CSV table of C-alpha atoms in Angstrom, one decimal:
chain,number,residue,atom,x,y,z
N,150,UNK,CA,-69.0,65.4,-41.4
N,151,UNK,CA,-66.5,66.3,-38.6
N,152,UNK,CA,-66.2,69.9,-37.5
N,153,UNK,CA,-62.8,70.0,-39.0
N,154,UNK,CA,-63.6,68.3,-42.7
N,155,UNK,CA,-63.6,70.8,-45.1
N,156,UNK,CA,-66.7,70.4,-47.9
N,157,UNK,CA,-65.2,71.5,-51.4
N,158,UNK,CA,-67.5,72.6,-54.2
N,159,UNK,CA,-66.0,73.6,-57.9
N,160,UNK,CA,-68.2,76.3,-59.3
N,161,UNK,CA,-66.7,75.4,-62.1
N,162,UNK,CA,-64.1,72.8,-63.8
N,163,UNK,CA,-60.6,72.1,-64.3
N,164,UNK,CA,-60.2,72.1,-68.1
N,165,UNK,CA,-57.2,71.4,-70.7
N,166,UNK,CA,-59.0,72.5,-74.4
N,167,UNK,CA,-57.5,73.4,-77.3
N,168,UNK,CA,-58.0,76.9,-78.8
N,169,UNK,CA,-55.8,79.0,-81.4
N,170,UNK,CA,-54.0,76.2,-81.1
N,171,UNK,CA,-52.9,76.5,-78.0
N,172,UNK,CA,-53.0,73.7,-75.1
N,173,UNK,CA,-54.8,76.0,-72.3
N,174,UNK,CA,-55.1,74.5,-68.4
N,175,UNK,CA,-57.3,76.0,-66.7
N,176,UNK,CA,-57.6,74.7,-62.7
N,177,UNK,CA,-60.9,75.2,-60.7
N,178,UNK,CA,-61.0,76.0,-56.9
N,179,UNK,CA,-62.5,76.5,-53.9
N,180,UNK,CA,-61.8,79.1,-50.5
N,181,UNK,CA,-63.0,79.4,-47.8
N,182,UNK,CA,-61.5,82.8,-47.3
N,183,UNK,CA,-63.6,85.4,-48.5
N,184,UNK,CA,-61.8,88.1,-49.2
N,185,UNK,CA,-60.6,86.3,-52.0
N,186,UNK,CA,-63.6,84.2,-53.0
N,187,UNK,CA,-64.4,87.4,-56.2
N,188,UNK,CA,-61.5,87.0,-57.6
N,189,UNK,CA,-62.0,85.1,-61.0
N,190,UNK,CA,-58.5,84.6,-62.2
N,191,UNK,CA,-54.8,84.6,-60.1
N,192,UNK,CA,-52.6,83.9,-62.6
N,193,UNK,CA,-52.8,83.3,-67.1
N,194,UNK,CA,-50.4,82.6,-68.9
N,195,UNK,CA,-47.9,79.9,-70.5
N,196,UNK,CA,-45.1,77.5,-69.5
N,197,UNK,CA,-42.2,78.0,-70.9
N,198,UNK,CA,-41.1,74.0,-70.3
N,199,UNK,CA,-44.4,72.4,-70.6
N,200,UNK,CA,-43.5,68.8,-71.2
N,201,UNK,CA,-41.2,69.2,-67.6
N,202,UNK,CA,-44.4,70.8,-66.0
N,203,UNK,CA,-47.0,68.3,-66.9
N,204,UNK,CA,-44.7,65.4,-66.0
N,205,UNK,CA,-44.1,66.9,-62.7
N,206,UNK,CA,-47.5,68.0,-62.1
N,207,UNK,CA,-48.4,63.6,-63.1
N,208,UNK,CA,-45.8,63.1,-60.4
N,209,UNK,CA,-47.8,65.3,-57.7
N,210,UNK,CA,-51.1,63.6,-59.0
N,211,UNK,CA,-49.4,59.9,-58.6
N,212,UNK,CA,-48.5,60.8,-55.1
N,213,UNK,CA,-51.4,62.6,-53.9
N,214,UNK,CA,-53.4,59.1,-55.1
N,215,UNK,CA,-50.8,56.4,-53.5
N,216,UNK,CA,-51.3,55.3,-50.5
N,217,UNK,CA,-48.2,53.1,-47.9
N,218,UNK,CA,-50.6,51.4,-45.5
N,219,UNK,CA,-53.3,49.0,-45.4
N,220,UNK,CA,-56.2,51.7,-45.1
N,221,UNK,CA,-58.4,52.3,-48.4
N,222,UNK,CA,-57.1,54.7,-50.5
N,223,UNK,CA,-58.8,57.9,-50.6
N,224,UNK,CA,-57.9,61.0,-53.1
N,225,UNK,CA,-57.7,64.6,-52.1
N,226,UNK,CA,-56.8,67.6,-54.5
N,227,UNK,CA,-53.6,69.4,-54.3
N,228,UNK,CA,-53.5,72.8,-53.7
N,229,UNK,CA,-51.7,75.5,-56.0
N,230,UNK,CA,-50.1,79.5,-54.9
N,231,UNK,CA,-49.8,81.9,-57.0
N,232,UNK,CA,-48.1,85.5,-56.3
N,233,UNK,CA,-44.1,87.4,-56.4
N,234,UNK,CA,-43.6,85.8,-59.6
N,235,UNK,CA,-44.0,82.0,-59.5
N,236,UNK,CA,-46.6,79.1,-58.6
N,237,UNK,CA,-46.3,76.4,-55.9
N,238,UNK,CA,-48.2,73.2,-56.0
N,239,UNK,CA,-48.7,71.1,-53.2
N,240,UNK,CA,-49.9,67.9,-52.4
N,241,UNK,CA,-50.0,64.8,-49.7
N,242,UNK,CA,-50.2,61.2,-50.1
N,243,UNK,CA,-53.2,59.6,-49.0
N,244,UNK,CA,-51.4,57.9,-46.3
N,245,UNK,CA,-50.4,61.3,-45.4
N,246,UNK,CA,-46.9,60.1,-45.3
N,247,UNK,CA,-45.2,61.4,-48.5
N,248,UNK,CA,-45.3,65.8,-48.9
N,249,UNK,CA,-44.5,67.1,-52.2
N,250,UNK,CA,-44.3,70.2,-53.8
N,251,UNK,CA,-43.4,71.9,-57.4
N,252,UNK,CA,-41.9,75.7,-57.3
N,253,UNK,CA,-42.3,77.0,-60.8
N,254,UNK,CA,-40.4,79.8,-60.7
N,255,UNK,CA,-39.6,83.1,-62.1
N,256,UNK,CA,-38.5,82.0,-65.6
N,257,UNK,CA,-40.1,78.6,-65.9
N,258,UNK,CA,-43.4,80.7,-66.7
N,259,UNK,CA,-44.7,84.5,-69.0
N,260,UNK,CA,-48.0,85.5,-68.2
N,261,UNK,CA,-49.7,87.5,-66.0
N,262,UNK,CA,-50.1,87.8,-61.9
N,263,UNK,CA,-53.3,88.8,-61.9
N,264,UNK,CA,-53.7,88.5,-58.0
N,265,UNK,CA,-51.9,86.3,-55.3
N,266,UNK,CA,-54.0,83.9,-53.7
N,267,UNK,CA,-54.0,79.5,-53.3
N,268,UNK,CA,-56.7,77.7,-54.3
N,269,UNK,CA,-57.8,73.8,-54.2
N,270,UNK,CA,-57.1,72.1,-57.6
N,271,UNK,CA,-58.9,69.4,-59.1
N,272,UNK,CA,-56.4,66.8,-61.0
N,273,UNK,CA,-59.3,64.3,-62.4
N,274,UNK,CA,-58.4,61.8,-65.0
N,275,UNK,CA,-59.8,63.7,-68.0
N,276,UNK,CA,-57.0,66.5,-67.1
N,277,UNK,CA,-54.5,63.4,-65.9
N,278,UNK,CA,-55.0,62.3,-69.5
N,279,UNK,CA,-54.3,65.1,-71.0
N,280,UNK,CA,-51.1,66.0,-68.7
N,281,UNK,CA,-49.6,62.4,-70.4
N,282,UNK,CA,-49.4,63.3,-74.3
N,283,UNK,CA,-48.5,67.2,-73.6
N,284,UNK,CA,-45.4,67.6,-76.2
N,285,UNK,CA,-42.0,69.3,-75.6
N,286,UNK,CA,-42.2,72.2,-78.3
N,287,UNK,CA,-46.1,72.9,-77.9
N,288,UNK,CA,-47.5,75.6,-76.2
N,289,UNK,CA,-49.3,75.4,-73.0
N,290,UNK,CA,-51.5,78.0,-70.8
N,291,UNK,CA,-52.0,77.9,-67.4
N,292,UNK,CA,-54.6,79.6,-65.9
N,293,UNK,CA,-55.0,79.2,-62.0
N,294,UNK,CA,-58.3,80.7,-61.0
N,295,UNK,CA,-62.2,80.4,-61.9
N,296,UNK,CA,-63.2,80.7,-65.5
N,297,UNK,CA,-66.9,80.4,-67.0
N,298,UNK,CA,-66.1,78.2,-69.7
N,299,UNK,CA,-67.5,74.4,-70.0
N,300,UNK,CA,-64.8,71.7,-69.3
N,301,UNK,CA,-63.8,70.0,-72.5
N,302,UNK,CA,-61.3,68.3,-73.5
N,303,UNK,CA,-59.8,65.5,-76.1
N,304,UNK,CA,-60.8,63.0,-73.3
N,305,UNK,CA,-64.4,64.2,-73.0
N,306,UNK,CA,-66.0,66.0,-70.3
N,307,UNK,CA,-64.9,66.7,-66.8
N,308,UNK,CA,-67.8,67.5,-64.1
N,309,UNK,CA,-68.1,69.1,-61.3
N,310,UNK,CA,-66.4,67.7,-58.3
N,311,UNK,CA,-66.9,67.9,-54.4
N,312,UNK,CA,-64.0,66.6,-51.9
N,313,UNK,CA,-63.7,66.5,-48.5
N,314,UNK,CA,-60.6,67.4,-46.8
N,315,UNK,CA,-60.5,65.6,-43.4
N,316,UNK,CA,-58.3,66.6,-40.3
N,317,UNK,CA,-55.4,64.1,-40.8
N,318,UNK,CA,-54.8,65.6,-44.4
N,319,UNK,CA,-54.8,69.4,-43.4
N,320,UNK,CA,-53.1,68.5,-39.9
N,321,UNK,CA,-50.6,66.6,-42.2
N,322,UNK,CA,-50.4,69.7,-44.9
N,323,UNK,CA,-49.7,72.1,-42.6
N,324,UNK,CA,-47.1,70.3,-40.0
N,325,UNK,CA,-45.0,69.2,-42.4
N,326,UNK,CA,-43.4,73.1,-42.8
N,327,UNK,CA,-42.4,72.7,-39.5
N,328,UNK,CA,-40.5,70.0,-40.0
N,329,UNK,CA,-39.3,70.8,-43.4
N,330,UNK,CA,-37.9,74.1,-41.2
N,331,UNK,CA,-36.1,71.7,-39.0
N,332,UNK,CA,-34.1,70.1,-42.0
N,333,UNK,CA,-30.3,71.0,-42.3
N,334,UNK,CA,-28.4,69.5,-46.1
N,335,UNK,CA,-26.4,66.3,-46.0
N,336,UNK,CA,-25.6,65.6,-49.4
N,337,UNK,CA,-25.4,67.4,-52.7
N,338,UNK,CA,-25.6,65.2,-55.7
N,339,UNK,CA,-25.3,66.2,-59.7
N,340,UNK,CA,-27.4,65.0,-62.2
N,341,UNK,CA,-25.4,61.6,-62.7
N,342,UNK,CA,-25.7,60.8,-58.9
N,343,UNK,CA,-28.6,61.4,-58.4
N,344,UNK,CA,-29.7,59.1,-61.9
N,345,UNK,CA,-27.9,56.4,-60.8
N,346,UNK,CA,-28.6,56.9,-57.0
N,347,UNK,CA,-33.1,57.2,-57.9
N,348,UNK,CA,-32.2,54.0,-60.4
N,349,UNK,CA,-30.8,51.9,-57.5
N,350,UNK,CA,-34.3,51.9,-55.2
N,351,UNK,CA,-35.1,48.3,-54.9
N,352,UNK,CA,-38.2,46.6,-56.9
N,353,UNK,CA,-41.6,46.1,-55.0
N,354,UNK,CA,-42.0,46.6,-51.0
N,355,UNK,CA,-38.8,46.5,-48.8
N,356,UNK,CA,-39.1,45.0,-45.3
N,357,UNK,CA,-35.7,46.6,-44.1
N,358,UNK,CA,-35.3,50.3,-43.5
N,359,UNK,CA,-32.6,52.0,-45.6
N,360,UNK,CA,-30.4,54.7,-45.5
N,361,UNK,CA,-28.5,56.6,-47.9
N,362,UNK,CA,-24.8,57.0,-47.3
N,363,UNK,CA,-21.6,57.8,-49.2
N,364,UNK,CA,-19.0,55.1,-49.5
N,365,UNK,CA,-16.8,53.5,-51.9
N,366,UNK,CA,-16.8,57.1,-53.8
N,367,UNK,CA,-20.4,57.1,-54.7
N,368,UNK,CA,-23.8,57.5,-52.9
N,369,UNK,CA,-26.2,54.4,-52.1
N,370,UNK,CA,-29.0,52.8,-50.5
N,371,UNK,CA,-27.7,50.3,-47.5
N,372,UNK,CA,-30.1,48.3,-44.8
N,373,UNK,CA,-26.9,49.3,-42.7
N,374,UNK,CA,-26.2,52.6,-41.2
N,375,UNK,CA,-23.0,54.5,-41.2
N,376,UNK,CA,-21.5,57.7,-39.8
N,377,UNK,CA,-23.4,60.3,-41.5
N,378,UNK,CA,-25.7,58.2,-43.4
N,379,UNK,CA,-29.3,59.7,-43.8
N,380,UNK,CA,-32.3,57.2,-42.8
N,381,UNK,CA,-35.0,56.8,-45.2
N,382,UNK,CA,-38.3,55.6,-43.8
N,383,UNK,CA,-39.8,53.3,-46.5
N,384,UNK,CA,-37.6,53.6,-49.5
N,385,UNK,CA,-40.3,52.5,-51.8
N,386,UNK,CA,-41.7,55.5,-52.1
N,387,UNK,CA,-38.9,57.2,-53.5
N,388,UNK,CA,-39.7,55.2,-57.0
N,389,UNK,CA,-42.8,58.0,-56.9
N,390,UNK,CA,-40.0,60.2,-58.4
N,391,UNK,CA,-38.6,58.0,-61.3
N,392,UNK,CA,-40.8,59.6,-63.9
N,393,UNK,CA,-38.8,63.0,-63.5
N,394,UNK,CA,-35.2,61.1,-64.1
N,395,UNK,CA,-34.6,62.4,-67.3
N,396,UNK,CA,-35.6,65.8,-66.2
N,397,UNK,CA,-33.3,66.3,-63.0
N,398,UNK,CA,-29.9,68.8,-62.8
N,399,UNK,CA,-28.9,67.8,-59.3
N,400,UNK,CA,-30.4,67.4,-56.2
N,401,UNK,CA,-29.8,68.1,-52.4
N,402,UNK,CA,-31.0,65.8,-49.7
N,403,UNK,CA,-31.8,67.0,-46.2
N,404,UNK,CA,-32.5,65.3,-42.9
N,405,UNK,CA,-34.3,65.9,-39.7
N,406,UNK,CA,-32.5,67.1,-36.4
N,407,UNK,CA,-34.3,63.7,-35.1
N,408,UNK,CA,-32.7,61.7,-37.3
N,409,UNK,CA,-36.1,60.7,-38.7
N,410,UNK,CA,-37.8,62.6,-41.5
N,411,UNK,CA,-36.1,63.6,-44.5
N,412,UNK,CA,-36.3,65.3,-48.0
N,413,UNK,CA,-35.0,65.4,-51.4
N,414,UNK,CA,-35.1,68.5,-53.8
N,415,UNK,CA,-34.9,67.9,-57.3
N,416,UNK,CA,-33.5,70.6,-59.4
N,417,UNK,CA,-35.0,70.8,-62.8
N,418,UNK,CA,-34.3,73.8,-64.8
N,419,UNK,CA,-36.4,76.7,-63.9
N,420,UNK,CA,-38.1,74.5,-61.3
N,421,UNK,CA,-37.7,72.9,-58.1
N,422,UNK,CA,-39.7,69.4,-56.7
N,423,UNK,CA,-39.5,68.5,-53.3
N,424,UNK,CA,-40.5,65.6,-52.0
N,425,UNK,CA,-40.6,65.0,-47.9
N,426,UNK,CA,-40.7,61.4,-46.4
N,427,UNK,CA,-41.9,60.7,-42.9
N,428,UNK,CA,-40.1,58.6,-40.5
N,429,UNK,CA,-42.2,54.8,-41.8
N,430,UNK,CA,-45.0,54.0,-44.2
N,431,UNK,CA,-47.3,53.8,-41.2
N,432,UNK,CA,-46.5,56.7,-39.7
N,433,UNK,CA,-48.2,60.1,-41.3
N,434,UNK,CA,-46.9,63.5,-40.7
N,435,UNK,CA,-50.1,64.0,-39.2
N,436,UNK,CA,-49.8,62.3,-36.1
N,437,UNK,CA,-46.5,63.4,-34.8
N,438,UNK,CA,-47.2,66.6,-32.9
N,439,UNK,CA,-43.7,67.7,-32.6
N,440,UNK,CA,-44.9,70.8,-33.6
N,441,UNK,CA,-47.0,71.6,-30.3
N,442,UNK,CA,-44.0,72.6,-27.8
N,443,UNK,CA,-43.6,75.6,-30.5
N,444,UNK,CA,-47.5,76.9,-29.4
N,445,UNK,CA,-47.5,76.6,-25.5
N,446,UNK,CA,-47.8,80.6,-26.0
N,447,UNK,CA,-51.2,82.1,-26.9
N,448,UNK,CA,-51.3,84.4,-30.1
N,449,UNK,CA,-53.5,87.4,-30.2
N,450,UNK,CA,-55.5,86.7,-33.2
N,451,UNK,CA,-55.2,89.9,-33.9
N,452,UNK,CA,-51.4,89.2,-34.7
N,453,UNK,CA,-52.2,86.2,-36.9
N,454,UNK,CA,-55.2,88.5,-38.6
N,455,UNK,CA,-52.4,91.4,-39.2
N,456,UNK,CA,-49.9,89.3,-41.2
N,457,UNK,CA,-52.3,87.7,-43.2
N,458,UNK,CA,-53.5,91.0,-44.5
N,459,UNK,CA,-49.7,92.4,-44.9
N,460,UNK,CA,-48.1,89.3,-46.8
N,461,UNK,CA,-49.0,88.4,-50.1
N,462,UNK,CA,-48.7,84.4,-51.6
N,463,UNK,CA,-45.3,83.3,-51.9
N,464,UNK,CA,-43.9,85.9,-50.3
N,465,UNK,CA,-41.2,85.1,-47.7
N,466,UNK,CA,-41.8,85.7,-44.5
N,467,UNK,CA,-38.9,87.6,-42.4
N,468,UNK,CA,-40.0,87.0,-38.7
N,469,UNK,CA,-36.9,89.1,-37.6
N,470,UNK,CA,-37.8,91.9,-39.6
N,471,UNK,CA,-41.8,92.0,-38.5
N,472,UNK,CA,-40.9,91.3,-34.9
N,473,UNK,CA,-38.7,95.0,-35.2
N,474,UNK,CA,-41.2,96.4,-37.3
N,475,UNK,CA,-44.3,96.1,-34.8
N,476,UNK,CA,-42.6,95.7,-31.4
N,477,UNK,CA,-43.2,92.1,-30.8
N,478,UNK,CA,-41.3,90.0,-28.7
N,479,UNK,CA,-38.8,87.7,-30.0
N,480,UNK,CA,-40.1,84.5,-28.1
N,481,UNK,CA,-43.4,85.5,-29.1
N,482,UNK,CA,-42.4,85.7,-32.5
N,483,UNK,CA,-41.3,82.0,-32.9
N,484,UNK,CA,-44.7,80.9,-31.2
N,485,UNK,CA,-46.4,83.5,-34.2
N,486,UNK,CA,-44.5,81.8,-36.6
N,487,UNK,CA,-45.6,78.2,-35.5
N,488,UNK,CA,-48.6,79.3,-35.0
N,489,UNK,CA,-48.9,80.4,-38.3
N,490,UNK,CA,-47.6,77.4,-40.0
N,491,UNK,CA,-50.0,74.7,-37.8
N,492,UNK,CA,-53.0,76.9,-39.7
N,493,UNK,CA,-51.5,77.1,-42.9
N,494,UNK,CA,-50.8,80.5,-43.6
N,495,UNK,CA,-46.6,79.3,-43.7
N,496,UNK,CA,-44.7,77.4,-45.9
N,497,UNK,CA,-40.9,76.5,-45.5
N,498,UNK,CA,-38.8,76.7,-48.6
N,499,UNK,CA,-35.7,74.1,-48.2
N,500,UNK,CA,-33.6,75.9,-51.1
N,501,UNK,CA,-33.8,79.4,-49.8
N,502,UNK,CA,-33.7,78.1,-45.8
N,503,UNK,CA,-37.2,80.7,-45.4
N,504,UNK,CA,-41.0,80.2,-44.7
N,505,UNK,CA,-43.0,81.7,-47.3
N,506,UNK,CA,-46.7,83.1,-47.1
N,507,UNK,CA,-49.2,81.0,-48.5
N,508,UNK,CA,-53.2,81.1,-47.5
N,509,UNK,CA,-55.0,77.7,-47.2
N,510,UNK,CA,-58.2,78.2,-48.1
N,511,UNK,CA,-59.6,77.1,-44.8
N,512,UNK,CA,-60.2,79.4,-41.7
N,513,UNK,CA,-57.8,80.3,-39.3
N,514,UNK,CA,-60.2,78.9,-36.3
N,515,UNK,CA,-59.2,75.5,-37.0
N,516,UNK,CA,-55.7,75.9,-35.2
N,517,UNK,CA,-57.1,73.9,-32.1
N,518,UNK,CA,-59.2,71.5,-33.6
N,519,UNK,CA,-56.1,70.3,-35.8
N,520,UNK,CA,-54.1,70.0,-32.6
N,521,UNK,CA,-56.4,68.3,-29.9
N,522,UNK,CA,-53.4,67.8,-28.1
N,523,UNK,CA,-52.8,71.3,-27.2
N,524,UNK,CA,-56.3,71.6,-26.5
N,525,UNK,CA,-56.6,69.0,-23.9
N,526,UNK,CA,-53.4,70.5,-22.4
N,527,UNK,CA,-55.2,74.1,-22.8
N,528,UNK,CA,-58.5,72.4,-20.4
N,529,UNK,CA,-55.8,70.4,-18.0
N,530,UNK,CA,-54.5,73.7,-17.4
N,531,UNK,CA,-57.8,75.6,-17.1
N,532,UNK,CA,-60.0,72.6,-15.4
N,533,UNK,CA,-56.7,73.2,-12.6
N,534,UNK,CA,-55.5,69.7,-13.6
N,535,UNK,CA,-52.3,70.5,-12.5
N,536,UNK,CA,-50.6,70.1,-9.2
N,537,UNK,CA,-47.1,71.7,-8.7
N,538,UNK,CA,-44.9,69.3,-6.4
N,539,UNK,CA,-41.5,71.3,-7.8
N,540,UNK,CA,-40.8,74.4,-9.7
N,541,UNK,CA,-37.3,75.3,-10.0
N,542,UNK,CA,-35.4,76.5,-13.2
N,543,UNK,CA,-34.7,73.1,-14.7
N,544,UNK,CA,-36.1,71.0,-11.8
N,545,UNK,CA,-39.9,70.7,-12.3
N,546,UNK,CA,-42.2,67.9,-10.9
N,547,UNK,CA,-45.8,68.0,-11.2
N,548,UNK,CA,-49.3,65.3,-11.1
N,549,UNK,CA,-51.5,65.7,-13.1
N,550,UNK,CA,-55.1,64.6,-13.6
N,551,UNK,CA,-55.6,61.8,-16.1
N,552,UNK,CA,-58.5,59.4,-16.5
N,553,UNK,CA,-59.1,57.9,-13.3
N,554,UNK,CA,-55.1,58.2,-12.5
N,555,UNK,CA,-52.6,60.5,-11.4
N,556,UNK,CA,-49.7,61.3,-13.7
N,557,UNK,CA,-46.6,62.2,-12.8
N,558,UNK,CA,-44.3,65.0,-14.9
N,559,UNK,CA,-40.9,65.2,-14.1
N,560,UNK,CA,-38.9,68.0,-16.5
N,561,UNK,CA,-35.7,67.9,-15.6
N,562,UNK,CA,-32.4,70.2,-17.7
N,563,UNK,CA,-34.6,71.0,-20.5
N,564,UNK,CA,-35.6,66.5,-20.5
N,565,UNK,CA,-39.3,65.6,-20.1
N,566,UNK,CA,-41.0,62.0,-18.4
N,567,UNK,CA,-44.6,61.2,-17.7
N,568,UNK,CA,-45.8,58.6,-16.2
N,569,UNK,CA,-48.7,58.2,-19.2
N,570,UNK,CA,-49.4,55.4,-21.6
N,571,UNK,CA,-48.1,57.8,-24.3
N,572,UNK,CA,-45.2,58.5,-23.7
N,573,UNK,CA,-44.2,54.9,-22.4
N,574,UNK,CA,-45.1,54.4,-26.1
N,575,UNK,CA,-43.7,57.2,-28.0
N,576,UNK,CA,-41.5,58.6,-25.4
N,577,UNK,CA,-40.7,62.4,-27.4
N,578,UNK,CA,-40.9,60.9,-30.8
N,579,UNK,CA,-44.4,62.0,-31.8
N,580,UNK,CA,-44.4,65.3,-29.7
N,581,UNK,CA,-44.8,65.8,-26.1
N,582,UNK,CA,-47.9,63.9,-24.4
N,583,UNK,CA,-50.9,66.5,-23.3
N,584,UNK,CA,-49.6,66.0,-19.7
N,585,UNK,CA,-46.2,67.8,-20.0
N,586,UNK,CA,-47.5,70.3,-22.4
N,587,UNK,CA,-49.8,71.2,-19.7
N,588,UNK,CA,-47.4,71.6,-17.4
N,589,UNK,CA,-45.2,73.3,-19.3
N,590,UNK,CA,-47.9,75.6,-20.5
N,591,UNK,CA,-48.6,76.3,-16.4
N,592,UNK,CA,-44.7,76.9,-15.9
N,593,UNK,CA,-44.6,79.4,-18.6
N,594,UNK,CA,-43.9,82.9,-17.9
């Protein structure tokens, strides 16, 4: 096991039982955060849609098990938040292509907030089964938390279960927000759109890519692009969402500054599921580093340690405000807040245009090892790797030391060329190349 996979244990197990005649779901988890590891229970209490809830939560489960490219499918667990009055649940496709997430909030549940705190869920078919024949007018409990009761249910027993949760699938997690934050709305559809718009996604695999435009008075799905159209990167995987159809009030659809990415939030009553595409089947959110200009800046951890002890789960996160509050630079601010989303500790909420607090229960260490990147820029930097031909505001030209080359950086009017294999591949597409972020990183004030 890599430094960076995670080794999940349940101390106990995810459980849907009857008792009193209630449906009760009860979701096991693992931290590696201690300061919450004592707490037994974050949240009890019931749904006040359940047949909406477990058919979206079978949606999360569908996508965190599918899988867009050739390599063998391999399951990892959602995670859930719990805390200022509603529960997230989040979860990535094995491909790490496809992000989704399900905001219960406010008024979709009535219980109790017993703490706020985001734990590792374990969706195993025992509690998949039981999801499927949930009814509309019966009650159903959710606890999110760790309970001492044996797992049993109408399917039969549900064991203990370990996971590992490698570098791709956190990397993947925990990048996405940043691009999610990038995201501006291009089309608002009602309920009837959006029906007829989810019902038009071609059968099987397309070969073309798509996009979704607005012509002839109605929105649809063309191999053709057109002013203002949106491009989807391998529409198939839209069908993921057809089992919420007769759930869905509207739904807004948002795009990438790039052009690339996008996302569609489905509005269902007192809940909202988003689902985030990235820019092909092969090509997982993991890998595209955009987010590694934003962390050129080092971060006293003691920064990062203070905001994780003042912010609670699913509480938004004003950077403006903190900045005032504690005297912290703007500019270092936006690095914080990158920062904070590449280890996990940020969210971005599409609807309300915020980041929200959430804490992954992995350690906040792990910033580097998720990027290696930025690490290798970090060493070019430190190993002097750098070389300085120019360095005028907007004019900067630099060698740096590759493997048994030179390369050459040229950053020129805020536009960056090097001379590497990568970026004759990629060009800016998947991030910068560990070569300009080193220089940019020695240029940095």
């Amino acid at each position: 096991m890599s430094a960076t996979d995670l080794e999940i244990a349940y101390t106990t197990h995810s459980q849907i039982q009857a008792k009193n005649g209630l449906q009760q779901l009860v979701l096991a988890h693992h931290t590696e955060i201690e300061e919450v590891q004592n707490i037994p229970c974050f949240f009890w209490g019931s749904m006040v849609e359940p047949l909406v809830v477990a058919k979206c939560l079978g949606t999360i489960a569908k996508i965190v098990r599918s899988s867009y490219t050739p390599v063998p499918v391999k399951l990892y667990d959602p995670i859930v938040s719990t805390g200022t009055e509603q529960i997230r649940f989040e979860g990535f496709s094995s491909c790490n292509g496809i992000y989704a997430r399900l905001d219960l909030l406010e008024n979709a549940v009535e219980g109790e907030f017993i703490a706020s705190g985001t734990t590792n869920v374990d969706f195993n078919e025992p509690m998949l089964n039981a999801l499927n024949v949930v009814k509309k007018n019966e009650v159903m409990v959710l606890g999110v938390g760790e309970k001492e009761v044996k797992v049993s249910t109408s399917q039969g027993t549900i064991t203990e279960k370990k996971v590992k949760l490698p570098q791709r699938w956190i990397k993947g997690l925990t990048s996405v927000q940043v691009y999610l934050a990038d995201m501006t709305e291009k089309f608002e559809l009602n309920k009837l759109q959006t029906i007829q718009l989810l019902q038009s996604i071609p059968k099987g695999k397309s070969l073309s890519s798509f996009y979704l435009s607005f012509r002839a008075n109605r929105y649809q799905f063309s191999p053709i692009a057109t002013a203002n159209s949106v491009y989807i990167g391998g529409i198939e995987r839209l069908q993921l969402l057809l089992g919420l159809l007769p759930y869905i009030e509207k739904s807004k659809i948002y795009q990438a500054i790039d052009g690339e990415s996008c996302a569609i939030c489905l509005y269902l009553s007192h809940m909202r599921f988003t689902l985030a595409l990235s820019p092909a089947n092969n090509r997982g959110f993991s890998g595209e580093g955009n987010i590694l200009e934003n962390m050129l800046q080092d971060i006293p951890l003691e920064y990062i340690h203070a905001v994780n002890g003042l912010c609670k789960a699913n509480e938004n996160f004003n950077p403006t405000l903190l900045s005032i509050e504690h005297a912290i630079d703007f500019q270092k601010m936006d690095s914080l807040t990158h920062s904070l989303s590449a280890i996990g500790l940020l969210g971005f909420d599409l609807h309300n245009r915020q980041h929200y607090y959430r804490r992954l229960p992995f350690k906040m260490e792990r910033i580097l090892l998720l990027n290696p990147r930025l690490k290798n820029a970090k060493n070019l930097v430190k190993n002097n790797g750098i070389q300085l031909i120019k360095n005028n505001v907007g004019d900067i030209e630099a060698q740096v030391t590759g493997t048994d080359v030179i390369h050459t950086v040229i950053i020129k009017n805020g536009q960056a060329k090097c001379t590497c294999e990568w970026f004759n591949q990629h060009q800016t597409k998947r991030g910068l190349c560990k070569h300009i972020l080193a220089v940019k990183i020695a240029t940095n004030p």
